Amino acid sequence: KQEVTQIPAALSVPEGENLVLNCSFTDSAIYNLQWFRQDPGKGLTSLLLIQSSQREQTSGRLNASLDKSSGRSTLYIAASQPGDSATYLCAVNGNNRLAFGKGNQVVVIP
Amino acid sequence: GAVVSQHPSWVICKSGTSVKIECRSLDFQATTMFWYRQFPKQSLMLMATSNEGSKATYEQGVEKDKFLINHASLTLSTLTVTSAHPEDSSFYICSALTGQTLEQYFGPGTRLTVT
């Protein structure tokens, strides 16, 4: 069974600092890995999708890396803004079944 | 991008009644949809996989007679919570799978409160 762990569970950073969010998973046999953003009481917004054959994906200030062999992914958010405050979820796709971590709860302090 | 809608966005019902939640893919066809539930401060837990035209596949520990899933068309899946109890109160989220990239697009979720 795939186990997904996200560290740290919660963090606060001052505006302008770079954010580094970590995700680890136990089974490296994956199709892809997705990073999502979830605001309180809301659904999920897809941020980045990395296929198993890729090493990283970038979108604007966001960059996600994937090291499948070691079972790790990292989400970098450059120059954080208060609007980046949210919970970030990592989800690993194995055989079309997503296994989610518990999330990184981020607060960006103005 | 692919859009998935859910209806209703929130619902309050009395214990013992049934509630139906709809999940629609608005601009693409989805042969496979998924249903998740999320408790406060917890992550999403997969409940079942819904395939168009066939029976849903339920995860271990999920009662199929309580959580009825129907995927009658390529754009609609429904989840019916039967004989709801307060412990069924949760946030229910659906997703739809795209065929090309195997990416799941999520609906906005439905907040169910059973009184």
PDB file of C-alpha atoms in Angstrom:
ATOM      1  CA  LYS A   1       0.000   0.000   0.000  1.00  0.00           C
ATOM      2  CA  GLN A   2       1.343   3.409  -0.975  1.00  0.00           C
ATOM      3  CA  GLU A   3       2.169   5.676   1.952  1.00  0.00           C
ATOM      4  CA  VAL A   4       2.643   9.391   1.299  1.00  0.00           C
ATOM      5  CA  THR A   5       4.263  11.670   3.866  1.00  0.00           C
ATOM      6  CA  GLN A   6       4.517  15.438   3.726  1.00  0.00           C
ATOM      7  CA  ILE A   7       6.965  17.417   5.805  1.00  0.00           C
ATOM      8  CA  PRO A   8       6.609  19.858   7.431  1.00  0.00           C
ATOM      9  CA  ALA A   9       2.956  19.562   8.384  1.00  0.00           C
ATOM     10  CA  ALA A  10       2.730  23.309   8.908  1.00  0.00           C
ATOM     11  CA  LEU A  11       4.989  26.292   8.406  1.00  0.00           C
ATOM     12  CA  SER A  12       4.881  30.065   8.504  1.00  0.00           C
ATOM     13  CA  VAL A  13       7.195  32.251   6.475  1.00  0.00           C
ATOM     14  CA  PRO A  14       7.522  35.998   5.943  1.00  0.00           C
ATOM     15  CA  GLU A  15       6.426  37.355   2.605  1.00  0.00           C
ATOM     16  CA  GLY A  16       9.142  37.168  -0.044  1.00  0.00           C
ATOM     17  CA  GLU A  17      10.845  34.057   1.264  1.00  0.00           C
ATOM     18  CA  ASN A  18      11.046  30.904  -0.855  1.00  0.00           C
ATOM     19  CA  LEU A  19       8.961  27.928   0.217  1.00  0.00           C
ATOM     20  CA  VAL A  20      10.202  24.341   0.119  1.00  0.00           C
ATOM     21  CA  LEU A  21       7.624  21.615   0.644  1.00  0.00           C
ATOM     22  CA  ASN A  22       8.608  17.953   0.787  1.00  0.00           C
ATOM     23  CA  CYS A  23       6.716  14.814  -0.162  1.00  0.00           C
ATOM     24  CA  SER A  24       7.932  11.230   0.172  1.00  0.00           C
ATOM     25  CA  PHE A  25       6.306   8.008  -0.947  1.00  0.00           C
ATOM     26  CA  THR A  26       7.034   4.358  -0.321  1.00  0.00           C
ATOM     27  CA  ASP A  27       6.264   2.655  -3.643  1.00  0.00           C
ATOM     28  CA  SER A  28       8.235   3.979  -6.615  1.00  0.00           C
ATOM     29  CA  ALA A  29       5.995   2.229  -9.170  1.00  0.00           C
ATOM     30  CA  ILE A  30       3.960   5.312 -10.044  1.00  0.00           C
ATOM     31  CA  TYR A  31       2.342   6.786 -13.142  1.00  0.00           C
ATOM     32  CA  ASN A  32       2.661  10.385 -12.061  1.00  0.00           C
ATOM     33  CA  LEU A  33       2.641  12.741  -9.118  1.00  0.00           C
ATOM     34  CA  GLN A  34       0.446  15.800  -8.664  1.00  0.00           C
ATOM     35  CA  TRP A  35       0.684  18.798  -6.386  1.00  0.00           C
ATOM     36  CA  PHE A  36      -2.573  20.453  -5.386  1.00  0.00           C
ATOM     37  CA  ARG A  37      -3.576  23.529  -3.468  1.00  0.00           C
ATOM     38  CA  GLN A  38      -6.571  23.478  -1.131  1.00  0.00           C
ATOM     39  CA  ASP A  39      -8.046  26.541   0.525  1.00  0.00           C
ATOM     40  CA  PRO A  40     -10.135  26.082   3.703  1.00  0.00           C
ATOM     41  CA  GLY A  41     -13.498  24.473   2.944  1.00  0.00           C
ATOM     42  CA  LYS A  42     -12.756  24.324  -0.754  1.00  0.00           C
ATOM     43  CA  GLY A  43     -11.908  21.726  -3.358  1.00  0.00           C
ATOM     44  CA  LEU A  44      -8.533  21.010  -4.918  1.00  0.00           C
ATOM     45  CA  THR A  45      -6.730  23.124  -7.474  1.00  0.00           C
ATOM     46  CA  SER A  46      -4.149  21.269  -9.527  1.00  0.00           C
ATOM     47  CA  LEU A  47      -0.797  23.045  -9.547  1.00  0.00           C
ATOM     48  CA  LEU A  48       1.632  20.732 -11.276  1.00  0.00           C
ATOM     49  CA  LEU A  49       1.628  17.227 -12.708  1.00  0.00           C
ATOM     50  CA  ILE A  50       4.878  15.334 -13.139  1.00  0.00           C
ATOM     51  CA  GLN A  51       4.845  12.165 -15.201  1.00  0.00           C
ATOM     52  CA  SER A  52       6.977   9.297 -13.928  1.00  0.00           C
ATOM     53  CA  SER A  53       9.450   9.807 -16.777  1.00  0.00           C
ATOM     54  CA  GLN A  54       9.996  13.482 -15.925  1.00  0.00           C
ATOM     55  CA  ARG A  55      12.330  15.036 -13.374  1.00  0.00           C
ATOM     56  CA  GLU A  56      10.597  18.366 -12.882  1.00  0.00           C
ATOM     57  CA  GLN A  57       7.818  20.698 -13.942  1.00  0.00           C
ATOM     58  CA  THR A  58       7.607  24.479 -13.732  1.00  0.00           C
ATOM     59  CA  SER A  59       4.727  26.912 -13.786  1.00  0.00           C
ATOM     60  CA  GLY A  60       5.393  30.547 -12.976  1.00  0.00           C
ATOM     61  CA  ARG A  61       6.808  30.774  -9.448  1.00  0.00           C
ATOM     62  CA  LEU A  62       6.230  27.062  -8.858  1.00  0.00           C
ATOM     63  CA  ASN A  63       8.693  24.295  -9.528  1.00  0.00           C
ATOM     64  CA  ALA A  64       8.238  20.649  -8.635  1.00  0.00           C
ATOM     65  CA  SER A  65      10.909  17.992  -8.821  1.00  0.00           C
ATOM     66  CA  LEU A  66      10.540  14.234  -8.794  1.00  0.00           C
ATOM     67  CA  ASP A  67      13.095  11.608  -7.807  1.00  0.00           C
ATOM     68  CA  LYS A  68      11.174   8.411  -8.339  1.00  0.00           C
ATOM     69  CA  SER A  69      13.967   6.074  -7.298  1.00  0.00           C
ATOM     70  CA  SER A  70      14.253   7.658  -3.876  1.00  0.00           C
ATOM     71  CA  GLY A  71      10.507   8.253  -3.562  1.00  0.00           C
ATOM     72  CA  ARG A  72      10.661  12.015  -3.195  1.00  0.00           C
ATOM     73  CA  SER A  73       9.157  15.138  -4.651  1.00  0.00           C
ATOM     74  CA  THR A  74       9.747  18.747  -3.689  1.00  0.00           C
ATOM     75  CA  LEU A  75       7.566  21.756  -4.426  1.00  0.00           C
ATOM     76  CA  TYR A  76       9.363  25.102  -4.549  1.00  0.00           C
ATOM     77  CA  ILE A  77       7.431  28.342  -4.421  1.00  0.00           C
ATOM     78  CA  ALA A  78       9.589  31.357  -5.152  1.00  0.00           C
ATOM     79  CA  ALA A  79       9.087  34.771  -3.566  1.00  0.00           C
ATOM     80  CA  SER A  80       6.081  33.769  -1.485  1.00  0.00           C
ATOM     81  CA  GLN A  81       3.051  36.036  -1.241  1.00  0.00           C
ATOM     82  CA  PRO A  82       0.210  36.177   1.321  1.00  0.00           C
ATOM     83  CA  GLY A  83      -2.074  34.734  -1.370  1.00  0.00           C
ATOM     84  CA  ASP A  84       0.026  31.570  -1.303  1.00  0.00           C
ATOM     85  CA  SER A  85      -1.359  30.776   2.155  1.00  0.00           C
ATOM     86  CA  ALA A  86      -3.149  27.439   1.800  1.00  0.00           C
ATOM     87  CA  THR A  87      -2.693  23.706   2.290  1.00  0.00           C
ATOM     88  CA  TYR A  88      -0.595  21.982  -0.351  1.00  0.00           C
ATOM     89  CA  LEU A  89      -1.308  18.334  -1.051  1.00  0.00           C
ATOM     90  CA  CYS A  90       0.931  15.819  -2.752  1.00  0.00           C
ATOM     91  CA  ALA A  91      -0.795  12.912  -4.517  1.00  0.00           C
ATOM     92  CA  VAL A  92       0.899   9.874  -6.010  1.00  0.00           C
ATOM     93  CA  ASN A  93      -0.810   8.034  -8.853  1.00  0.00           C
ATOM     94  CA  GLY A  94      -0.271   4.295  -8.903  1.00  0.00           C
ATOM     95  CA  ASN A  95      -2.527   2.322 -11.242  1.00  0.00           C
ATOM     96  CA  ASN A  96      -4.911   5.304 -11.496  1.00  0.00           C
ATOM     97  CA  ARG A  97      -5.460   5.383  -7.752  1.00  0.00           C
ATOM     98  CA  LEU A  98      -4.293   8.542  -6.032  1.00  0.00           C
ATOM     99  CA  ALA A  99      -2.728   8.303  -2.609  1.00  0.00           C
ATOM    100  CA  PHE A 100      -2.634  11.639  -0.796  1.00  0.00           C
ATOM    101  CA  GLY A 101      -0.388  13.000   1.884  1.00  0.00           C
ATOM    102  CA  LYS A 102      -1.874  14.952   4.780  1.00  0.00           C
ATOM    103  CA  GLY A 103      -0.649  18.226   3.363  1.00  0.00           C
ATOM    104  CA  ASN A 104       1.670  21.116   4.143  1.00  0.00           C
ATOM    105  CA  GLN A 105      -0.288  23.961   5.746  1.00  0.00           C
ATOM    106  CA  VAL A 106       1.396  27.199   4.728  1.00  0.00           C
ATOM    107  CA  VAL A 107       0.941  30.692   6.142  1.00  0.00           C
ATOM    108  CA  VAL A 108       2.738  33.567   4.460  1.00  0.00           C
ATOM    109  CA  ILE A 109       3.016  36.533   6.802  1.00  0.00           C
ATOM    110  CA  PRO A 110       2.741  39.975   5.189  1.00  0.00           C
TER     111      PRO A 110
ATOM    112  CA  GLY B   1      -8.643  23.265 -18.837  1.00  0.00           C
ATOM    113  CA  ALA B   2     -10.882  20.403 -17.801  1.00  0.00           C
ATOM    114  CA  VAL B   3     -13.706  21.413 -15.488  1.00  0.00           C
ATOM    115  CA  VAL B   4     -15.550  19.212 -13.032  1.00  0.00           C
ATOM    116  CA  SER B   5     -18.633  20.391 -11.182  1.00  0.00           C
ATOM    117  CA  GLN B   6     -20.428  19.035  -8.146  1.00  0.00           C
ATOM    118  CA  HIS B   7     -23.952  19.604  -6.958  1.00  0.00           C
ATOM    119  CA  PRO B   8     -24.955  20.521  -4.361  1.00  0.00           C
ATOM    120  CA  SER B   9     -22.026  22.409  -2.855  1.00  0.00           C
ATOM    121  CA  TRP B  10     -23.452  21.872   0.610  1.00  0.00           C
ATOM    122  CA  VAL B  11     -26.384  19.973   2.072  1.00  0.00           C
ATOM    123  CA  ILE B  12     -27.902  19.460   5.488  1.00  0.00           C
ATOM    124  CA  CYS B  13     -30.105  16.440   6.042  1.00  0.00           C
ATOM    125  CA  LYS B  14     -31.723  14.615   8.903  1.00  0.00           C
ATOM    126  CA  SER B  15     -30.466  11.324  10.195  1.00  0.00           C
ATOM    127  CA  GLY B  16     -32.025   8.385   8.333  1.00  0.00           C
ATOM    128  CA  THR B  17     -32.609  10.195   5.056  1.00  0.00           C
ATOM    129  CA  SER B  18     -30.711   9.748   1.795  1.00  0.00           C
ATOM    130  CA  VAL B  19     -28.706  12.352  -0.077  1.00  0.00           C
ATOM    131  CA  LYS B  20     -27.557  12.316  -3.700  1.00  0.00           C
ATOM    132  CA  ILE B  21     -24.444  14.159  -4.876  1.00  0.00           C
ATOM    133  CA  GLU B  22     -23.758  14.716  -8.569  1.00  0.00           C
ATOM    134  CA  CYS B  23     -20.378  14.953 -10.243  1.00  0.00           C
ATOM    135  CA  ARG B  24     -20.149  16.186 -13.822  1.00  0.00           C
ATOM    136  CA  SER B  25     -17.270  16.607 -16.253  1.00  0.00           C
ATOM    137  CA  LEU B  26     -18.276  19.732 -18.171  1.00  0.00           C
ATOM    138  CA  ASP B  27     -15.967  19.820 -21.155  1.00  0.00           C
ATOM    139  CA  PHE B  28     -14.609  16.320 -21.519  1.00  0.00           C
ATOM    140  CA  GLN B  29     -15.735  12.733 -21.289  1.00  0.00           C
ATOM    141  CA  ALA B  30     -14.602  10.674 -18.358  1.00  0.00           C
ATOM    142  CA  THR B  31     -14.897   6.926 -18.404  1.00  0.00           C
ATOM    143  CA  THR B  32     -13.525   6.844 -14.883  1.00  0.00           C
ATOM    144  CA  MET B  33     -14.470   9.030 -11.925  1.00  0.00           C
ATOM    145  CA  PHE B  34     -13.436   8.790  -8.313  1.00  0.00           C
ATOM    146  CA  TRP B  35     -15.145   9.622  -5.037  1.00  0.00           C
ATOM    147  CA  TYR B  36     -13.194  10.807  -1.988  1.00  0.00           C
ATOM    148  CA  ARG B  37     -14.112  11.953   1.464  1.00  0.00           C
ATOM    149  CA  GLN B  38     -12.167  14.303   3.679  1.00  0.00           C
ATOM    150  CA  PHE B  39     -12.557  14.808   7.410  1.00  0.00           C
ATOM    151  CA  PRO B  40     -11.386  18.050   9.040  1.00  0.00           C
ATOM    152  CA  LYS B  41      -7.609  18.399   9.164  1.00  0.00           C
ATOM    153  CA  GLN B  42      -7.256  15.071   7.346  1.00  0.00           C
ATOM    154  CA  SER B  43      -6.254  14.154   3.845  1.00  0.00           C
ATOM    155  CA  LEU B  44      -8.473  12.808   1.110  1.00  0.00           C
ATOM    156  CA  MET B  45      -9.390   9.160   1.322  1.00  0.00           C
ATOM    157  CA  LEU B  46     -10.469   7.297  -1.783  1.00  0.00           C
ATOM    158  CA  MET B  47     -13.902   5.721  -1.328  1.00  0.00           C
ATOM    159  CA  ALA B  48     -14.555   4.182  -4.721  1.00  0.00           C
ATOM    160  CA  THR B  49     -13.712   4.141  -8.389  1.00  0.00           C
ATOM    161  CA  SER B  50     -16.644   4.673 -10.730  1.00  0.00           C
ATOM    162  CA  ASN B  51     -16.489   3.330 -14.272  1.00  0.00           C
ATOM    163  CA  GLU B  52     -19.064   4.269 -16.895  1.00  0.00           C
ATOM    164  CA  GLY B  53     -21.454   1.441 -17.567  1.00  0.00           C
ATOM    165  CA  SER B  54     -20.174  -0.894 -14.897  1.00  0.00           C
ATOM    166  CA  LYS B  55     -20.265  -1.376 -11.153  1.00  0.00           C
ATOM    167  CA  ALA B  56     -18.119   0.787  -8.947  1.00  0.00           C
ATOM    168  CA  THR B  57     -15.073  -0.594  -7.193  1.00  0.00           C
ATOM    169  CA  TYR B  58     -15.091   0.210  -3.487  1.00  0.00           C
ATOM    170  CA  GLU B  59     -12.090   0.608  -1.232  1.00  0.00           C
ATOM    171  CA  GLN B  60     -11.710  -1.670   1.748  1.00  0.00           C
ATOM    172  CA  GLY B  61     -13.915  -0.574   4.613  1.00  0.00           C
ATOM    173  CA  VAL B  62     -16.372   1.410   2.486  1.00  0.00           C
ATOM    174  CA  GLU B  63     -19.918   0.018   2.601  1.00  0.00           C
ATOM    175  CA  LYS B  64     -21.195  -0.319  -0.947  1.00  0.00           C
ATOM    176  CA  ASP B  65     -24.816  -0.595   0.197  1.00  0.00           C
ATOM    177  CA  LYS B  66     -24.522   2.661   2.084  1.00  0.00           C
ATOM    178  CA  PHE B  67     -22.651   4.650  -0.536  1.00  0.00           C
ATOM    179  CA  LEU B  68     -24.373   3.927  -3.830  1.00  0.00           C
ATOM    180  CA  ILE B  69     -22.493   5.014  -6.925  1.00  0.00           C
ATOM    181  CA  ASN B  70     -23.939   5.269 -10.416  1.00  0.00           C
ATOM    182  CA  HIS B  71     -21.980   6.251 -13.519  1.00  0.00           C
ATOM    183  CA  ALA B  72     -24.672   6.247 -16.158  1.00  0.00           C
ATOM    184  CA  SER B  73     -22.960   8.439 -18.730  1.00  0.00           C
ATOM    185  CA  LEU B  74     -19.489   9.611 -19.721  1.00  0.00           C
ATOM    186  CA  THR B  75     -20.052  12.949 -18.011  1.00  0.00           C
ATOM    187  CA  LEU B  76     -22.035  12.115 -14.879  1.00  0.00           C
ATOM    188  CA  SER B  77     -21.444  10.069 -11.755  1.00  0.00           C
ATOM    189  CA  THR B  78     -23.651  10.178  -8.671  1.00  0.00           C
ATOM    190  CA  LEU B  79     -23.004   9.244  -5.060  1.00  0.00           C
ATOM    191  CA  THR B  80     -26.010   8.518  -2.861  1.00  0.00           C
ATOM    192  CA  VAL B  81     -25.501   8.347   0.875  1.00  0.00           C
ATOM    193  CA  THR B  82     -28.311   6.135   2.125  1.00  0.00           C
ATOM    194  CA  SER B  83     -29.736   6.217   5.630  1.00  0.00           C
ATOM    195  CA  ALA B  84     -27.310   8.956   6.574  1.00  0.00           C
ATOM    196  CA  HIS B  85     -25.974   9.231  10.116  1.00  0.00           C
ATOM    197  CA  PRO B  86     -24.100  12.071  11.811  1.00  0.00           C
ATOM    198  CA  GLU B  87     -20.810  10.193  11.374  1.00  0.00           C
ATOM    199  CA  ASP B  88     -21.319  10.456   7.594  1.00  0.00           C
ATOM    200  CA  SER B  89     -20.922  14.221   7.890  1.00  0.00           C
ATOM    201  CA  SER B  90     -17.873  15.039   5.816  1.00  0.00           C
ATOM    202  CA  PHE B  91     -16.538  16.780   2.734  1.00  0.00           C
ATOM    203  CA  TYR B  92     -17.107  14.654  -0.362  1.00  0.00           C
ATOM    204  CA  ILE B  93     -15.012  15.352  -3.452  1.00  0.00           C
ATOM    205  CA  CYS B  94     -15.153  13.730  -6.859  1.00  0.00           C
ATOM    206  CA  SER B  95     -12.588  13.659  -9.615  1.00  0.00           C
ATOM    207  CA  ALA B  96     -12.599  12.705 -13.271  1.00  0.00           C
ATOM    208  CA  LEU B  97      -9.767  11.012 -15.086  1.00  0.00           C
ATOM    209  CA  THR B  98      -8.504  12.246 -18.445  1.00  0.00           C
ATOM    210  CA  GLY B  99      -7.323   9.552 -20.786  1.00  0.00           C
ATOM    211  CA  GLN B 100      -4.261  11.179 -22.276  1.00  0.00           C
ATOM    212  CA  THR B 101      -2.224  12.348 -19.306  1.00  0.00           C
ATOM    213  CA  LEU B 102      -3.885  10.231 -16.604  1.00  0.00           C
ATOM    214  CA  GLU B 103      -4.471  13.448 -14.704  1.00  0.00           C
ATOM    215  CA  GLN B 104      -7.396  13.703 -12.311  1.00  0.00           C
ATOM    216  CA  TYR B 105      -9.439  16.897 -12.262  1.00  0.00           C
ATOM    217  CA  PHE B 106     -11.324  17.572  -9.066  1.00  0.00           C
ATOM    218  CA  GLY B 107     -14.718  19.003  -8.363  1.00  0.00           C
ATOM    219  CA  PRO B 108     -15.217  21.761  -5.768  1.00  0.00           C
ATOM    220  CA  GLY B 109     -16.565  19.336  -3.180  1.00  0.00           C
ATOM    221  CA  THR B 110     -19.839  18.870  -1.308  1.00  0.00           C
ATOM    222  CA  ARG B 111     -20.147  19.561   2.402  1.00  0.00           C
ATOM    223  CA  LEU B 112     -22.596  17.101   3.953  1.00  0.00           C
ATOM    224  CA  THR B 113     -23.939  17.689   7.441  1.00  0.00           C
ATOM    225  CA  VAL B 114     -26.239  15.096   8.971  1.00  0.00           C
ATOM    226  CA  THR B 115     -28.217  16.272  11.985  1.00  0.00           C
TER     227      THR B 115
END
